[in-house]
Amino acid sequence: MAKLSTDELLDAFKEMTLIELSEFVKQFEDTFGVTAAAPVAVAAAPAAGGAAAGGDEAVAQDEFDVILEAAGDKKINVIKEVRSLTSLGLKEAKDLVEAAPKPILEKVDKAAADKAKEALEAAGATVTVK
């Protein structure tokens, strides 16, 4: 069998109907023992009471909490950013922003915490990472 280039494969997929493509994916998964499911980004919803960390922090920290200290002058932009970082609806995000200081994300890795902090600060909020 001749080896097809990526472009040739994409052209072949473009000609398929969704049903044909779905059947292809199922057969591909069965043949190679893989799953073609898209990864889902998981954002931790803020805890109602604010969880306190235990005393085992002697080890290097690999989980961080992003805490909104104050919304600042541009509260609407901060609410929009909170909604984009979490799975909260408009009312829940607004309530969370107005009740600051509150955790926005809990137990996320350093990169996600830094990215969230930058985005919230760009929107006008005061944020700490713990």
PDB file of C-alpha atoms in Angstrom:
ATOM      1  CA  MET A   1       0.000   0.000   0.000  1.00  0.00           C
ATOM      2  CA  ALA A   2       1.323   3.412  -0.906  1.00  0.00           C
ATOM      3  CA  LYS A   3       1.968   5.734   1.977  1.00  0.00           C
ATOM      4  CA  LEU A   4      -0.333   8.780   1.954  1.00  0.00           C
ATOM      5  CA  SER A   5       0.831  12.210   3.017  1.00  0.00           C
ATOM      6  CA  THR A   6      -0.979  14.150   5.718  1.00  0.00           C
ATOM      7  CA  ASP A   7      -2.531  16.442   3.116  1.00  0.00           C
ATOM      8  CA  GLU A   8      -3.798  13.466   1.116  1.00  0.00           C
ATOM      9  CA  LEU A   9      -5.347  11.961   4.233  1.00  0.00           C
ATOM     10  CA  LEU A  10      -7.038  15.259   5.114  1.00  0.00           C
ATOM     11  CA  ASP A  11      -8.436  15.523   1.577  1.00  0.00           C
ATOM     12  CA  ALA A  12      -9.837  12.001   1.893  1.00  0.00           C
ATOM     13  CA  PHE A  13     -11.450  12.879   5.250  1.00  0.00           C
ATOM     14  CA  LYS A  14     -12.979  16.026   3.787  1.00  0.00           C
ATOM     15  CA  GLU A  15     -14.823  13.915   1.227  1.00  0.00           C
ATOM     16  CA  MET A  16     -16.371  11.663   3.896  1.00  0.00           C
ATOM     17  CA  THR A  17     -19.744  12.237   5.514  1.00  0.00           C
ATOM     18  CA  LEU A  18     -19.915  12.580   9.294  1.00  0.00           C
ATOM     19  CA  ILE A  19     -21.341   9.078   9.602  1.00  0.00           C
ATOM     20  CA  GLU A  20     -18.524   7.611   7.512  1.00  0.00           C
ATOM     21  CA  LEU A  21     -15.964   9.527   9.527  1.00  0.00           C
ATOM     22  CA  SER A  22     -17.532   8.368  12.802  1.00  0.00           C
ATOM     23  CA  GLU A  23     -17.405   4.751  11.647  1.00  0.00           C
ATOM     24  CA  PHE A  24     -13.774   5.237  10.614  1.00  0.00           C
ATOM     25  CA  VAL A  25     -12.872   6.594  14.064  1.00  0.00           C
ATOM     26  CA  LYS A  26     -14.568   3.630  15.790  1.00  0.00           C
ATOM     27  CA  GLN A  27     -12.722   1.165  13.578  1.00  0.00           C
ATOM     28  CA  PHE A  28      -9.434   3.043  14.108  1.00  0.00           C
ATOM     29  CA  GLU A  29      -9.941   2.887  17.906  1.00  0.00           C
ATOM     30  CA  ASP A  30     -10.701  -0.845  17.782  1.00  0.00           C
ATOM     31  CA  THR A  31      -7.778  -1.630  15.485  1.00  0.00           C
ATOM     32  CA  PHE A  32      -5.134   0.246  17.462  1.00  0.00           C
ATOM     33  CA  GLY A  33      -6.645   0.020  20.955  1.00  0.00           C
ATOM     34  CA  VAL A  34      -6.757   3.778  21.453  1.00  0.00           C
ATOM     35  CA  THR A  35      -9.393   6.366  22.255  1.00  0.00           C
ATOM     36  CA  ALA A  36      -9.847   9.455  20.101  1.00  0.00           C
ATOM     37  CA  ALA A  37     -11.693  11.394  22.808  1.00  0.00           C
ATOM     38  CA  ALA A  38     -10.761  15.054  23.057  1.00  0.00           C
ATOM     39  CA  PRO A  39      -9.087  16.034  26.324  1.00  0.00           C
ATOM     40  CA  VAL A  40     -11.336  18.037  28.621  1.00  0.00           C
ATOM     41  CA  ALA A  41      -9.951  21.019  30.488  1.00  0.00           C
ATOM     42  CA  VAL A  42     -10.920  20.727  34.129  1.00  0.00           C
ATOM     43  CA  ALA A  43     -11.277  23.906  36.140  1.00  0.00           C
ATOM     44  CA  ALA A  44     -11.851  23.474  39.845  1.00  0.00           C
ATOM     45  CA  ALA A  45     -14.989  25.222  41.043  1.00  0.00           C
ATOM     46  CA  PRO A  46     -14.431  27.337  44.129  1.00  0.00           C
ATOM     47  CA  ALA A  47     -15.339  25.611  47.371  1.00  0.00           C
ATOM     48  CA  ALA A  48     -18.266  27.056  49.295  1.00  0.00           C
ATOM     49  CA  GLY A  49     -16.400  27.297  52.592  1.00  0.00           C
ATOM     50  CA  GLY A  50     -12.860  27.779  51.286  1.00  0.00           C
ATOM     51  CA  ALA A  51     -10.773  24.683  51.911  1.00  0.00           C
ATOM     52  CA  ALA A  52      -7.761  25.043  54.217  1.00  0.00           C
ATOM     53  CA  ALA A  53      -4.581  23.194  53.229  1.00  0.00           C
ATOM     54  CA  GLY A  54      -3.113  20.638  55.630  1.00  0.00           C
ATOM     55  CA  GLY A  55       0.250  20.905  57.370  1.00  0.00           C
ATOM     56  CA  ASP A  56       2.262  18.792  54.875  1.00  0.00           C
ATOM     57  CA  GLU A  57       3.829  21.676  52.954  1.00  0.00           C
ATOM     58  CA  ALA A  58       7.479  20.770  53.574  1.00  0.00           C
ATOM     59  CA  VAL A  59       7.653  19.120  50.158  1.00  0.00           C
ATOM     60  CA  ALA A  60       7.923  21.307  47.048  1.00  0.00           C
ATOM     61  CA  GLN A  61       4.506  22.719  46.275  1.00  0.00           C
ATOM     62  CA  ASP A  62       2.939  21.451  43.044  1.00  0.00           C
ATOM     63  CA  GLU A  63      -0.653  22.581  43.580  1.00  0.00           C
ATOM     64  CA  PHE A  64      -1.629  26.224  43.797  1.00  0.00           C
ATOM     65  CA  ASP A  65      -4.755  28.232  44.581  1.00  0.00           C
ATOM     66  CA  VAL A  66      -5.565  31.394  42.635  1.00  0.00           C
ATOM     67  CA  ILE A  67      -7.303  33.832  44.990  1.00  0.00           C
ATOM     68  CA  LEU A  68      -9.131  36.953  43.841  1.00  0.00           C
ATOM     69  CA  GLU A  69      -8.350  39.652  46.405  1.00  0.00           C
ATOM     70  CA  ALA A  70     -10.270  42.528  44.796  1.00  0.00           C
ATOM     71  CA  ALA A  71     -12.069  43.153  41.506  1.00  0.00           C
ATOM     72  CA  GLY A  72     -10.723  46.664  40.987  1.00  0.00           C
ATOM     73  CA  ASP A  73     -12.345  49.325  38.813  1.00  0.00           C
ATOM     74  CA  LYS A  74     -13.194  47.062  35.871  1.00  0.00           C
ATOM     75  CA  LYS A  75     -15.454  44.536  37.590  1.00  0.00           C
ATOM     76  CA  ILE A  76     -17.222  43.488  34.359  1.00  0.00           C
ATOM     77  CA  ASN A  77     -13.918  42.507  32.737  1.00  0.00           C
ATOM     78  CA  VAL A  78     -12.949  40.556  35.844  1.00  0.00           C
ATOM     79  CA  ILE A  79     -16.309  38.712  35.821  1.00  0.00           C
ATOM     80  CA  LYS A  80     -15.765  37.808  32.158  1.00  0.00           C
ATOM     81  CA  GLU A  81     -12.298  36.500  32.935  1.00  0.00           C
ATOM     82  CA  VAL A  82     -13.568  34.469  35.927  1.00  0.00           C
ATOM     83  CA  ARG A  83     -16.194  32.904  33.650  1.00  0.00           C
ATOM     84  CA  SER A  84     -13.546  31.988  31.073  1.00  0.00           C
ATOM     85  CA  LEU A  85     -11.327  30.380  33.736  1.00  0.00           C
ATOM     86  CA  THR A  86     -14.110  28.428  35.433  1.00  0.00           C
ATOM     87  CA  SER A  87     -17.322  26.716  34.445  1.00  0.00           C
ATOM     88  CA  LEU A  88     -19.408  29.251  36.352  1.00  0.00           C
ATOM     89  CA  GLY A  89     -22.431  31.010  34.929  1.00  0.00           C
ATOM     90  CA  LEU A  90     -22.798  34.777  34.842  1.00  0.00           C
ATOM     91  CA  LYS A  91     -24.593  35.098  38.200  1.00  0.00           C
ATOM     92  CA  GLU A  92     -22.218  32.727  39.999  1.00  0.00           C
ATOM     93  CA  ALA A  93     -19.148  34.508  38.604  1.00  0.00           C
ATOM     94  CA  LYS A  94     -20.591  37.920  39.558  1.00  0.00           C
ATOM     95  CA  ASP A  95     -21.359  36.709  43.095  1.00  0.00           C
ATOM     96  CA  LEU A  96     -17.851  35.277  43.436  1.00  0.00           C
ATOM     97  CA  VAL A  97     -16.200  38.511  42.250  1.00  0.00           C
ATOM     98  CA  GLU A  98     -18.339  40.632  44.574  1.00  0.00           C
ATOM     99  CA  ALA A  99     -17.526  38.382  47.553  1.00  0.00           C
ATOM    100  CA  ALA A 100     -13.748  38.800  47.118  1.00  0.00           C
ATOM    101  CA  PRO A 101     -11.411  37.679  48.572  1.00  0.00           C
ATOM    102  CA  LYS A 102     -12.363  34.252  47.233  1.00  0.00           C
ATOM    103  CA  PRO A 103     -10.488  31.392  45.546  1.00  0.00           C
ATOM    104  CA  ILE A 104     -11.043  31.254  41.776  1.00  0.00           C
ATOM    105  CA  LEU A 105      -9.060  28.088  41.023  1.00  0.00           C
ATOM    106  CA  GLU A 106      -7.915  25.522  43.556  1.00  0.00           C
ATOM    107  CA  LYS A 107      -5.206  22.872  43.349  1.00  0.00           C
ATOM    108  CA  VAL A 108      -3.962  23.732  39.852  1.00  0.00           C
ATOM    109  CA  ASP A 109      -0.391  23.435  38.580  1.00  0.00           C
ATOM    110  CA  LYS A 110       2.032  26.373  38.569  1.00  0.00           C
ATOM    111  CA  ALA A 111       1.630  27.149  34.855  1.00  0.00           C
ATOM    112  CA  ALA A 112      -2.179  27.277  35.066  1.00  0.00           C
ATOM    113  CA  ALA A 113      -2.020  29.408  38.206  1.00  0.00           C
ATOM    114  CA  ASP A 114       0.391  31.896  36.604  1.00  0.00           C
ATOM    115  CA  LYS A 115      -1.705  32.074  33.427  1.00  0.00           C
ATOM    116  CA  ALA A 116      -4.896  32.701  35.436  1.00  0.00           C
ATOM    117  CA  LYS A 117      -3.159  35.348  37.546  1.00  0.00           C
ATOM    118  CA  GLU A 118      -1.897  37.191  34.455  1.00  0.00           C
ATOM    119  CA  ALA A 119      -5.336  37.098  32.816  1.00  0.00           C
ATOM    120  CA  LEU A 120      -7.133  38.368  35.925  1.00  0.00           C
ATOM    121  CA  GLU A 121      -4.570  41.108  36.533  1.00  0.00           C
ATOM    122  CA  ALA A 122      -4.857  42.184  32.883  1.00  0.00           C
ATOM    123  CA  ALA A 123      -8.619  42.509  33.477  1.00  0.00           C
ATOM    124  CA  GLY A 124      -7.939  44.815  36.445  1.00  0.00           C
ATOM    125  CA  ALA A 125      -8.171  42.459  39.434  1.00  0.00           C
ATOM    126  CA  THR A 126      -5.837  42.023  42.399  1.00  0.00           C
ATOM    127  CA  VAL A 127      -4.815  38.363  42.611  1.00  0.00           C
ATOM    128  CA  THR A 128      -2.582  36.193  44.808  1.00  0.00           C
ATOM    129  CA  VAL A 129      -1.321  32.678  44.196  1.00  0.00           C
ATOM    130  CA  LYS A 130      -0.838  30.460  47.239  1.00  0.00           C
TER     131      LYS A 130
END
